[in-house]
Each structure stands twice: as C-alpha cells, then as structure tokens.
Amino acid sequence: MAIFGKKKESEILLPEQLPQHVGFIMDGNGRWAKKRGLPRPFGHREGAKTFRKIVRHCKDIGIKNISFYAFSTENWQRPPEEVSAIMDLFRDYISDVRNFLSENTRMVFLGDKSAFDDDLREKLIKLEEDTAKYDEMTLLMAVNYGGRDELARSARILAQKAVNGEIKPEDITEQSISDTLYTAGIPDVDLVIRPSGEMRLSNFLIWQCAYAEYYFTDILWPDFSEGDLDAALVEFGRRNRRFGGV
Ligand code: IPE
Ligand code: IPE
Ligand code: MG
C-alpha cells in the first residue's frame, strides 16, 4: 500500500509559522480496540493506518521533521502476544515506507536496535542508509526508544571519548550531548501531540522536548485525523514561546 497518494490541502488556514519538528505520541490504540470489543492488536493495526495518513498530511503541508513514538523501552513489559503483534506490524511498516525512496523523505530510527531480530534490524539500517540523502522531510520513528536510555547512552559515548583522551570533561557541553543523541542534527521538538487523554511524556524525547509546546487531546490515536493535526497547529500558532526571555 502506498503511503503517499494525491496531494490534499488543509481545510483550515494554518499559521504561517509551522513547527520545524512535531512529535507524535501514538497512544490509545488499546482503548480504541477495547471500546469495540476487539483484541488490542486490532487497535495497533488501525493506529498504523493513522500513521500513514498523518505522515502524508505533514508532507503536504510542509512540516520538515516528524517523530512518532511507536514502541518504548517500557513497552516490553506488555504481554508477549501483544509485543509480537506490534513487531509484526513493524515489518509491514518497513516494507511500506520503502515508498519514501521516491518521495525525498529521509527515515531515521530512534532507539536501541540491538533488541530486535537480526532481519528486522538489518531492514531498519538499510532503510536509513538508502534514504540518508533525502532532505524534503525527515521521518523519525522511535522504536525500543527511551529518553533516559538515550541519555545514558550519550554519557557512555562521551565517557569513552574522555577515557580515550579524545575529549576532556570540560569539553562536554549541551551541544556535544545533543550530538550524541539518536536525533543528532535534527532540530529540537517544537510541538508534542499526545492523543488518548494522557498528559505525560512517558520517556519520549525528554532532552529534545525541553522547550516544546504540548498539545493533548482525548481523541484516541486510531481516530486522529488530518483536521485534528491542523487544530493542534493552529493552537501552536497562538502560543507565546519565550524560551526564558520576556
Ligand atoms: C499506543 O497505544 C501504542 C503503543 C504503546 C505500542 P496503547 O497500546 O498504549 O493504547 P492504550 O493506551 O492501552 O489505549
Ligand atoms: C507511550 O505510550 C509509548 C508509545 C506511545 C509508544 P504508553 O501507553 O506506553 O504510555 P503510558 O504507559 O500510558 O505512560
Ligand atoms: Mg497507552
């Protein structure tokens, strides 16, 4: 199935200043299924459809960087049947996003890939390599991702450099930490959107969201539409971002 179809304009007037980077916490799949008396994996499958739709819309309206929280380091605690249903869906996503190759879209995976089966890991790496040259939009997908895990990894990388004599402790700056995160080179998140009524980050891009704006809605992710994203962008346009200034 192609992710990218016909171009569609936004139905409402969007603010002139769009966020450079939008993060989506794709939450509420399980509750969506439960409401319909279906097993939770049905909700994940429906959530994957929303993902495709929202990626398409972001491309149409010109958002440069989009991050999606798909599976956290904490999500391994779920029942094994649910974890394996989610992993199967990833395999589908991956073959799907091959379509990005013709869409000038770069694909980056955020998270520790070592936990995945060899074939899946190789596919993720291949997709990153094959799309590295594209620059119209960057799609970042957080799989086996945890913000604290990412920061601990950054500390290990920098400590190893210090041990090797490549840097001194005083060389460690906010910039050098940013440069060792999975998101190296990507602007910080401007807007985080979390559906499903939960008002928390759940360990998503904690460093990168230090000055993000937050938008919460009760809509469950499988029901989240292009119009809901537009509404979030309009709200973002009304926010007064001061970054500690006046
Ligand atoms: C988000 O939906 C998807 C993942 C965390 C993988 P949930 O599965 O968390 O859905 P709810 O929160 O139980 O409704
Ligand atoms: C956050 O959702 C992780 C993803 C959306 C992948 P969770 O459903 O795991 O978060 P909590 O448990 O409600 O904080
Ligand atoms: Mg949830």
PDB file of C-alpha atoms and ligand atoms in Angstrom:
ATOM      1  CA  MET A   1       0.000   0.000   0.000  1.00  0.00           C
ATOM      2  CA  ALA A   2       1.369   3.391  -0.933  1.00  0.00           C
ATOM      3  CA  ILE A   3       1.773   5.871   1.885  1.00  0.00           C
ATOM      4  CA  PHE A   4       1.741   8.813  -0.411  1.00  0.00           C
ATOM      5  CA  GLY A   5      -1.320   9.435  -2.503  1.00  0.00           C
ATOM      6  CA  LYS A   6      -2.842  12.505  -4.040  1.00  0.00           C
ATOM      7  CA  LYS A   7      -1.896  15.866  -2.541  1.00  0.00           C
ATOM      8  CA  LYS A   8      -4.518  17.298  -0.244  1.00  0.00           C
ATOM      9  CA  GLU A   9      -4.686  20.839   1.058  1.00  0.00           C
ATOM     10  CA  SER A  10      -5.517  21.690   4.633  1.00  0.00           C
ATOM     11  CA  GLU A  11      -9.119  22.609   5.181  1.00  0.00           C
ATOM     12  CA  ILE A  12      -8.394  25.400   7.634  1.00  0.00           C
ATOM     13  CA  LEU A  13      -5.949  28.265   7.492  1.00  0.00           C
ATOM     14  CA  LEU A  14      -2.728  27.137   9.131  1.00  0.00           C
ATOM     15  CA  PRO A  15      -0.419  29.534  10.972  1.00  0.00           C
ATOM     16  CA  GLU A  16       2.403  30.977   8.913  1.00  0.00           C
ATOM     17  CA  GLN A  17       4.971  29.720  11.391  1.00  0.00           C
ATOM     18  CA  LEU A  18       4.719  25.938  11.383  1.00  0.00           C
ATOM     19  CA  PRO A  19       6.745  23.923  13.889  1.00  0.00           C
ATOM     20  CA  GLN A  20      10.035  22.664  12.498  1.00  0.00           C
ATOM     21  CA  HIS A  21       9.645  19.410  14.370  1.00  0.00           C
ATOM     22  CA  VAL A  22       6.434  17.756  15.573  1.00  0.00           C
ATOM     23  CA  GLY A  23       6.494  14.722  17.877  1.00  0.00           C
ATOM     24  CA  PHE A  24       3.522  12.360  17.981  1.00  0.00           C
ATOM     25  CA  ILE A  25       2.928  10.016  20.915  1.00  0.00           C
ATOM     26  CA  MET A  26       0.713   7.460  19.197  1.00  0.00           C
ATOM     27  CA  ASP A  27      -1.378   6.464  22.205  1.00  0.00           C
ATOM     28  CA  GLY A  28      -4.830   4.967  22.717  1.00  0.00           C
ATOM     29  CA  ASN A  29      -4.724   2.011  20.314  1.00  0.00           C
ATOM     30  CA  GLY A  30      -5.590  -0.482  23.031  1.00  0.00           C
ATOM     31  CA  ARG A  31      -8.560   1.530  24.301  1.00  0.00           C
ATOM     32  CA  TRP A  32      -9.803   2.030  20.738  1.00  0.00           C
ATOM     33  CA  ALA A  33      -9.935  -1.760  20.286  1.00  0.00           C
ATOM     34  CA  LYS A  34     -11.433  -2.377  23.727  1.00  0.00           C
ATOM     35  CA  LYS A  35     -14.284   0.047  23.034  1.00  0.00           C
ATOM     36  CA  ARG A  36     -15.187  -2.157  20.069  1.00  0.00           C
ATOM     37  CA  GLY A  37     -14.769  -5.448  21.911  1.00  0.00           C
ATOM     38  CA  LEU A  38     -11.713  -6.298  19.776  1.00  0.00           C
ATOM     39  CA  PRO A  39      -8.296  -7.616  20.861  1.00  0.00           C
ATOM     40  CA  ARG A  40      -5.671  -4.874  21.371  1.00  0.00           C
ATOM     41  CA  PRO A  41      -3.630  -5.721  18.237  1.00  0.00           C
ATOM     42  CA  PHE A  42      -6.594  -4.550  16.142  1.00  0.00           C
ATOM     43  CA  GLY A  43      -6.079  -1.127  17.655  1.00  0.00           C
ATOM     44  CA  HIS A  44      -2.403  -1.191  16.703  1.00  0.00           C
ATOM     45  CA  ARG A  45      -3.293  -2.090  13.130  1.00  0.00           C
ATOM     46  CA  GLU A  46      -5.751   0.792  12.974  1.00  0.00           C
ATOM     47  CA  GLY A  47      -3.129   3.077  14.538  1.00  0.00           C
ATOM     48  CA  ALA A  48      -0.728   2.155  11.740  1.00  0.00           C
ATOM     49  CA  LYS A  49      -3.275   3.421   9.221  1.00  0.00           C
ATOM     50  CA  THR A  50      -3.458   6.721  11.096  1.00  0.00           C
ATOM     51  CA  PHE A  51       0.337   6.913  10.977  1.00  0.00           C
ATOM     52  CA  ARG A  52       0.314   6.699   7.157  1.00  0.00           C
ATOM     53  CA  LYS A  53      -2.421   9.294   6.880  1.00  0.00           C
ATOM     54  CA  ILE A  54      -0.706  11.761   9.207  1.00  0.00           C
ATOM     55  CA  VAL A  55       2.710  11.337   7.526  1.00  0.00           C
ATOM     56  CA  ARG A  56       1.063  12.140   4.197  1.00  0.00           C
ATOM     57  CA  HIS A  57      -0.608  15.236   5.619  1.00  0.00           C
ATOM     58  CA  CYS A  58       2.610  16.500   7.239  1.00  0.00           C
ATOM     59  CA  LYS A  59       4.352  16.168   3.879  1.00  0.00           C
ATOM     60  CA  ASP A  60       1.550  18.025   2.103  1.00  0.00           C
ATOM     61  CA  ILE A  61       1.593  20.973   4.478  1.00  0.00           C
ATOM     62  CA  GLY A  62       5.380  21.139   4.623  1.00  0.00           C
ATOM     63  CA  ILE A  63       6.462  20.055   8.101  1.00  0.00           C
ATOM     64  CA  LYS A  64      10.162  19.216   7.871  1.00  0.00           C
ATOM     65  CA  ASN A  65      10.681  16.831  10.786  1.00  0.00           C
ATOM     66  CA  ILE A  66       8.162  14.440  12.307  1.00  0.00           C
ATOM     67  CA  SER A  67       8.771  11.942  15.090  1.00  0.00           C
ATOM     68  CA  PHE A  68       6.472   9.092  16.028  1.00  0.00           C
ATOM     69  CA  TYR A  69       6.639   7.178  19.296  1.00  0.00           C
ATOM     70  CA  ALA A  70       5.854   3.614  18.269  1.00  0.00           C
ATOM     71  CA  PHE A  71       7.368   1.412  20.988  1.00  0.00           C
ATOM     72  CA  SER A  72       9.058   2.410  24.226  1.00  0.00           C
ATOM     73  CA  THR A  73      11.764   0.644  26.232  1.00  0.00           C
ATOM     74  CA  GLU A  74       8.999   0.145  28.832  1.00  0.00           C
ATOM     75  CA  ASN A  75       6.568  -1.460  26.366  1.00  0.00           C
ATOM     76  CA  TRP A  76       8.447  -4.799  26.606  1.00  0.00           C
ATOM     77  CA  GLN A  77       6.521  -5.277  29.863  1.00  0.00           C
ATOM     78  CA  ARG A  78       3.348  -5.950  27.864  1.00  0.00           C
ATOM     79  CA  PRO A  79       2.046  -9.495  27.276  1.00  0.00           C
ATOM     80  CA  PRO A  80       4.283 -11.352  24.780  1.00  0.00           C
ATOM     81  CA  GLU A  81       1.376 -11.791  22.294  1.00  0.00           C
ATOM     82  CA  GLU A  82       0.900  -8.029  22.145  1.00  0.00           C
ATOM     83  CA  VAL A  83       4.648  -7.346  21.775  1.00  0.00           C
ATOM     84  CA  SER A  84       4.878  -9.856  18.946  1.00  0.00           C
ATOM     85  CA  ALA A  85       1.799  -8.390  17.202  1.00  0.00           C
ATOM     86  CA  ILE A  86       3.452  -4.952  17.334  1.00  0.00           C
ATOM     87  CA  MET A  87       6.738  -6.358  15.969  1.00  0.00           C
ATOM     88  CA  ASP A  88       4.844  -7.971  13.077  1.00  0.00           C
ATOM     89  CA  LEU A  89       3.266  -4.623  12.306  1.00  0.00           C
ATOM     90  CA  PHE A  90       6.707  -3.015  12.143  1.00  0.00           C
ATOM     91  CA  ARG A  91       7.699  -5.418   9.439  1.00  0.00           C
ATOM     92  CA  ASP A  92       4.682  -4.215   7.460  1.00  0.00           C
ATOM     93  CA  TYR A  93       5.525  -0.581   8.149  1.00  0.00           C
ATOM     94  CA  ILE A  94       9.057  -1.125   6.908  1.00  0.00           C
ATOM     95  CA  SER A  95       8.048  -2.619   3.576  1.00  0.00           C
ATOM     96  CA  ASP A  96       5.507   0.183   3.316  1.00  0.00           C
ATOM     97  CA  VAL A  97       7.858   3.051   3.946  1.00  0.00           C
ATOM     98  CA  ARG A  98      10.049   1.820   1.084  1.00  0.00           C
ATOM     99  CA  ASN A  99       7.783   4.177  -0.860  1.00  0.00           C
ATOM    100  CA  PHE A 100       9.630   7.057   0.753  1.00  0.00           C
ATOM    101  CA  LEU A 101      12.554   6.301  -1.519  1.00  0.00           C
ATOM    102  CA  SER A 102      10.755   8.129  -4.286  1.00  0.00           C
ATOM    103  CA  GLU A 103       9.428  10.857  -2.019  1.00  0.00           C
ATOM    104  CA  ASN A 104      12.615  12.638  -0.964  1.00  0.00           C
ATOM    105  CA  THR A 105      11.980  11.575   2.630  1.00  0.00           C
ATOM    106  CA  ARG A 106      14.725  10.543   4.993  1.00  0.00           C
ATOM    107  CA  MET A 107      13.967   7.841   7.516  1.00  0.00           C
ATOM    108  CA  VAL A 108      15.661   7.653  10.921  1.00  0.00           C
ATOM    109  CA  PHE A 109      15.013   5.143  13.686  1.00  0.00           C
ATOM    110  CA  LEU A 110      15.391   6.371  17.257  1.00  0.00           C
ATOM    111  CA  GLY A 111      16.195   3.750  19.857  1.00  0.00           C
ATOM    112  CA  ASP A 112      18.288   0.727  20.626  1.00  0.00           C
ATOM    113  CA  LYS A 113      18.112  -1.558  17.607  1.00  0.00           C
ATOM    114  CA  SER A 114      20.126  -4.339  19.274  1.00  0.00           C
ATOM    115  CA  ALA A 115      16.970  -5.792  20.873  1.00  0.00           C
ATOM    116  CA  PHE A 116      15.379  -6.653  17.520  1.00  0.00           C
ATOM    117  CA  ASP A 117      15.691  -9.832  15.484  1.00  0.00           C
ATOM    118  CA  ASP A 118      18.610  -9.686  13.048  1.00  0.00           C
ATOM    119  CA  ASP A 119      16.408  -9.474   9.944  1.00  0.00           C
ATOM    120  CA  LEU A 120      14.355  -6.587  11.312  1.00  0.00           C
ATOM    121  CA  ARG A 121      17.459  -4.705  12.485  1.00  0.00           C
ATOM    122  CA  GLU A 122      19.084  -5.083   9.080  1.00  0.00           C
ATOM    123  CA  LYS A 123      15.967  -3.757   7.376  1.00  0.00           C
ATOM    124  CA  LEU A 124      15.904  -0.695   9.625  1.00  0.00           C
ATOM    125  CA  ILE A 125      19.572   0.061   8.971  1.00  0.00           C
ATOM    126  CA  LYS A 126      19.181  -0.463   5.220  1.00  0.00           C
ATOM    127  CA  LEU A 127      16.233   1.910   5.114  1.00  0.00           C
ATOM    128  CA  GLU A 128      18.216   4.584   6.973  1.00  0.00           C
ATOM    129  CA  GLU A 129      21.130   4.177   4.599  1.00  0.00           C
ATOM    130  CA  ASP A 130      19.010   4.190   1.468  1.00  0.00           C
ATOM    131  CA  THR A 131      17.169   7.375   2.462  1.00  0.00           C
ATOM    132  CA  ALA A 132      20.082   9.275   4.056  1.00  0.00           C
ATOM    133  CA  LYS A 133      20.419  11.537   1.027  1.00  0.00           C
ATOM    134  CA  TYR A 134      16.826  12.804   1.048  1.00  0.00           C
ATOM    135  CA  ASP A 135      16.079  16.201   2.505  1.00  0.00           C
ATOM    136  CA  GLU A 136      12.498  17.316   1.933  1.00  0.00           C
ATOM    137  CA  MET A 137      11.226  15.748   5.127  1.00  0.00           C
ATOM    138  CA  THR A 138      12.747  13.595   7.873  1.00  0.00           C
ATOM    139  CA  LEU A 139      10.564  10.935   9.418  1.00  0.00           C
ATOM    140  CA  LEU A 140      11.861   9.720  12.760  1.00  0.00           C
ATOM    141  CA  MET A 141      10.389   6.586  14.252  1.00  0.00           C
ATOM    142  CA  ALA A 142      11.034   5.785  17.907  1.00  0.00           C
ATOM    143  CA  VAL A 143      11.183   2.021  18.348  1.00  0.00           C
ATOM    144  CA  ASN A 144      12.596   0.473  21.514  1.00  0.00           C
ATOM    145  CA  TYR A 145      13.199   4.071  22.459  1.00  0.00           C
ATOM    146  CA  GLY A 146      13.512   5.578  25.927  1.00  0.00           C
ATOM    147  CA  GLY A 147      14.646   9.119  26.669  1.00  0.00           C
ATOM    148  CA  ARG A 148      16.587   8.087  29.757  1.00  0.00           C
ATOM    149  CA  ASP A 149      18.160   5.178  27.914  1.00  0.00           C
ATOM    150  CA  GLU A 150      19.241   7.613  25.179  1.00  0.00           C
ATOM    151  CA  LEU A 151      20.843   9.974  27.706  1.00  0.00           C
ATOM    152  CA  ALA A 152      22.638   7.101  29.460  1.00  0.00           C
ATOM    153  CA  ARG A 153      23.971   6.031  26.062  1.00  0.00           C
ATOM    154  CA  SER A 154      25.167   9.563  25.364  1.00  0.00           C
ATOM    155  CA  ALA A 155      27.010   9.582  28.722  1.00  0.00           C
ATOM    156  CA  ARG A 156      28.707   6.285  27.831  1.00  0.00           C
ATOM    157  CA  ILE A 157      29.808   7.582  24.413  1.00  0.00           C
ATOM    158  CA  LEU A 158      31.263  10.773  25.891  1.00  0.00           C
ATOM    159  CA  ALA A 159      32.894   8.935  28.825  1.00  0.00           C
ATOM    160  CA  GLN A 160      34.558   6.551  26.369  1.00  0.00           C
ATOM    161  CA  LYS A 161      35.896   9.515  24.375  1.00  0.00           C
ATOM    162  CA  ALA A 162      37.297  11.007  27.572  1.00  0.00           C
ATOM    163  CA  VAL A 163      38.916   7.702  28.522  1.00  0.00           C
ATOM    164  CA  ASN A 164      40.458   7.548  25.022  1.00  0.00           C
ATOM    165  CA  GLY A 165      41.845  11.048  25.554  1.00  0.00           C
ATOM    166  CA  GLU A 166      39.813  12.470  22.627  1.00  0.00           C
ATOM    167  CA  ILE A 167      37.996  14.980  24.854  1.00  0.00           C
ATOM    168  CA  LYS A 168      38.325  16.458  28.341  1.00  0.00           C
ATOM    169  CA  PRO A 169      35.394  16.524  30.813  1.00  0.00           C
ATOM    170  CA  GLU A 170      35.123  20.297  30.353  1.00  0.00           C
ATOM    171  CA  ASP A 171      34.564  19.754  26.607  1.00  0.00           C
ATOM    172  CA  ILE A 172      31.178  18.186  27.396  1.00  0.00           C
ATOM    173  CA  THR A 173      28.520  20.751  26.545  1.00  0.00           C
ATOM    174  CA  GLU A 174      24.804  20.771  25.767  1.00  0.00           C
ATOM    175  CA  GLN A 175      25.789  20.675  22.108  1.00  0.00           C
ATOM    176  CA  SER A 176      28.065  17.654  22.500  1.00  0.00           C
ATOM    177  CA  ILE A 177      25.293  15.814  24.318  1.00  0.00           C
ATOM    178  CA  SER A 178      22.789  16.716  21.559  1.00  0.00           C
ATOM    179  CA  ASP A 179      25.301  15.469  19.006  1.00  0.00           C
ATOM    180  CA  THR A 180      25.455  12.025  20.614  1.00  0.00           C
ATOM    181  CA  LEU A 181      21.682  11.507  20.739  1.00  0.00           C
ATOM    182  CA  TYR A 182      19.783   9.472  18.141  1.00  0.00           C
ATOM    183  CA  THR A 183      18.406  12.797  16.875  1.00  0.00           C
ATOM    184  CA  ALA A 184      21.844  14.322  16.152  1.00  0.00           C
ATOM    185  CA  GLY A 185      21.480  17.119  13.594  1.00  0.00           C
ATOM    186  CA  ILE A 186      17.663  17.274  13.877  1.00  0.00           C
ATOM    187  CA  PRO A 187      16.140  20.425  15.416  1.00  0.00           C
ATOM    188  CA  ASP A 188      14.581  20.125  18.878  1.00  0.00           C
ATOM    189  CA  VAL A 189      10.894  19.257  19.083  1.00  0.00           C
ATOM    190  CA  ASP A 190       8.644  22.353  18.868  1.00  0.00           C
ATOM    191  CA  LEU A 191       5.315  20.640  19.358  1.00  0.00           C
ATOM    192  CA  VAL A 192       4.376  17.365  21.034  1.00  0.00           C
ATOM    193  CA  ILE A 193       0.948  15.941  20.284  1.00  0.00           C
ATOM    194  CA  ARG A 194      -0.430  13.259  22.555  1.00  0.00           C
ATOM    195  CA  PRO A 195      -3.878  11.851  21.943  1.00  0.00           C
ATOM    196  CA  SER A 196      -5.833   9.490  24.253  1.00  0.00           C
ATOM    197  CA  GLY A 197      -6.231  11.872  27.184  1.00  0.00           C
ATOM    198  CA  GLU A 198      -2.922  11.078  28.918  1.00  0.00           C
ATOM    199  CA  MET A 199      -0.915  14.158  29.821  1.00  0.00           C
ATOM    200  CA  ARG A 200       2.613  12.896  30.118  1.00  0.00           C
ATOM    201  CA  LEU A 201       5.742  12.348  28.036  1.00  0.00           C
ATOM    202  CA  SER A 202       6.240   8.684  29.015  1.00  0.00           C
ATOM    203  CA  ASN A 203      10.005   8.980  28.403  1.00  0.00           C
ATOM    204  CA  PHE A 204       9.651  10.397  24.858  1.00  0.00           C
ATOM    205  CA  LEU A 205      12.483  12.674  23.637  1.00  0.00           C
ATOM    206  CA  ILE A 206      12.924  14.174  27.101  1.00  0.00           C
ATOM    207  CA  TRP A 207      16.038  16.190  26.187  1.00  0.00           C
ATOM    208  CA  GLN A 208      14.708  17.337  22.806  1.00  0.00           C
ATOM    209  CA  CYS A 209      11.357  18.431  24.293  1.00  0.00           C
ATOM    210  CA  ALA A 210      12.879  20.761  26.896  1.00  0.00           C
ATOM    211  CA  TYR A 211      11.167  23.776  25.290  1.00  0.00           C
ATOM    212  CA  ALA A 212       8.444  22.062  23.298  1.00  0.00           C
ATOM    213  CA  GLU A 213       4.808  23.120  23.363  1.00  0.00           C
ATOM    214  CA  TYR A 214       2.374  20.374  24.352  1.00  0.00           C
ATOM    215  CA  TYR A 215      -0.989  19.577  22.838  1.00  0.00           C
ATOM    216  CA  PHE A 216      -3.202  16.971  24.465  1.00  0.00           C
ATOM    217  CA  THR A 217      -6.493  15.658  23.157  1.00  0.00           C
ATOM    218  CA  ASP A 218      -8.909  12.929  24.286  1.00  0.00           C
ATOM    219  CA  ILE A 219      -9.180  11.521  20.763  1.00  0.00           C
ATOM    220  CA  LEU A 220      -7.676   8.021  20.535  1.00  0.00           C
ATOM    221  CA  TRP A 221      -4.791   7.686  18.047  1.00  0.00           C
ATOM    222  CA  PRO A 222      -6.695   5.452  15.558  1.00  0.00           C
ATOM    223  CA  ASP A 223      -9.354   8.203  15.330  1.00  0.00           C
ATOM    224  CA  PHE A 224      -6.854  11.065  14.992  1.00  0.00           C
ATOM    225  CA  SER A 225      -7.394  12.886  11.696  1.00  0.00           C
ATOM    226  CA  GLU A 226      -5.707  15.466   9.470  1.00  0.00           C
ATOM    227  CA  GLY A 227      -8.166  18.022  10.854  1.00  0.00           C
ATOM    228  CA  ASP A 228      -7.068  17.212  14.410  1.00  0.00           C
ATOM    229  CA  LEU A 229      -3.464  17.875  13.422  1.00  0.00           C
ATOM    230  CA  ASP A 230      -4.488  21.175  11.823  1.00  0.00           C
ATOM    231  CA  ALA A 231      -6.266  22.149  15.056  1.00  0.00           C
ATOM    232  CA  ALA A 232      -3.077  21.410  17.018  1.00  0.00           C
ATOM    233  CA  LEU A 233      -1.055  23.544  14.599  1.00  0.00           C
ATOM    234  CA  VAL A 234      -3.495  26.433  14.942  1.00  0.00           C
ATOM    235  CA  GLU A 235      -3.200  26.180  18.725  1.00  0.00           C
ATOM    236  CA  PHE A 236       0.602  26.078  18.397  1.00  0.00           C
ATOM    237  CA  GLY A 237       0.428  29.288  16.353  1.00  0.00           C
ATOM    238  CA  ARG A 238      -1.337  31.011  19.271  1.00  0.00           C
ATOM    239  CA  ARG A 239       1.263  30.049  21.867  1.00  0.00           C
ATOM    240  CA  ASN A 240       3.733  32.652  23.036  1.00  0.00           C
ATOM    241  CA  ARG A 241       7.121  30.955  23.230  1.00  0.00           C
ATOM    242  CA  ARG A 242       9.526  32.873  25.404  1.00  0.00           C
ATOM    243  CA  PHE A 243      12.385  30.419  25.967  1.00  0.00           C
ATOM    244  CA  GLY A 244      13.056  32.060  29.321  1.00  0.00           C
ATOM    245  CA  GLY A 245      13.125  35.566  27.888  1.00  0.00           C
ATOM    246  CA  VAL A 246      10.468  38.246  28.213  1.00  0.00           C
TER     247      VAL A 246
HETATM  248  C1  IPE B   1      -0.045   3.060  21.948  1.00  0.00           C
HETATM  249  O1  IPE B   1      -1.311   2.577  22.271  1.00  0.00           O
HETATM  250  C2  IPE B   1       0.806   2.061  21.204  1.00  0.00           C
HETATM  251  C3  IPE B   1       1.931   1.529  21.995  1.00  0.00           C
HETATM  252  C4  IPE B   1       2.274   1.917  23.182  1.00  0.00           C
HETATM  253  C5  IPE B   1       2.721   0.487  21.359  1.00  0.00           C
HETATM  254  P1  IPE B   1      -1.545   1.740  23.584  1.00  0.00           P
HETATM  255  O2  IPE B   1      -1.369   0.308  23.282  1.00  0.00           O
HETATM  256  O3  IPE B   1      -0.716   2.266  24.703  1.00  0.00           O
HETATM  257  O4  IPE B   1      -3.066   2.049  23.854  1.00  0.00           O
HETATM  258  P2  IPE B   1      -3.760   2.254  25.253  1.00  0.00           P
HETATM  259  O5  IPE B   1      -3.040   3.361  25.950  1.00  0.00           O
HETATM  260  O6  IPE B   1      -3.649   0.961  26.002  1.00  0.00           O
HETATM  261  O7  IPE B   1      -5.166   2.604  24.925  1.00  0.00           O
HETATM  262  C1  IPE B   2       3.742   5.700  25.302  1.00  0.00           C
HETATM  263  O1  IPE B   2       2.517   5.095  25.485  1.00  0.00           O
HETATM  264  C2  IPE B   2       4.563   4.890  24.356  1.00  0.00           C
HETATM  265  C3  IPE B   2       4.090   4.871  22.978  1.00  0.00           C
HETATM  266  C4  IPE B   2       3.063   5.532  22.517  1.00  0.00           C
HETATM  267  C5  IPE B   2       4.857   4.064  22.095  1.00  0.00           C
HETATM  268  P1  IPE B   2       2.246   4.137  26.726  1.00  0.00           P
HETATM  269  O2  IPE B   2       0.840   3.715  26.624  1.00  0.00           O
HETATM  270  O3  IPE B   2       3.277   3.084  26.799  1.00  0.00           O
HETATM  271  O4  IPE B   2       2.470   5.140  27.950  1.00  0.00           O
HETATM  272  P2  IPE B   2       1.951   5.074  29.451  1.00  0.00           P
HETATM  273  O5  IPE B   2       2.231   3.690  29.965  1.00  0.00           O
HETATM  274  O6  IPE B   2       0.478   5.342  29.421  1.00  0.00           O
HETATM  275  O7  IPE B   2       2.705   6.136  30.166  1.00  0.00           O
HETATM  276 MG    MG B   3      -1.057   3.697  26.109  1.00  0.00          MG
END
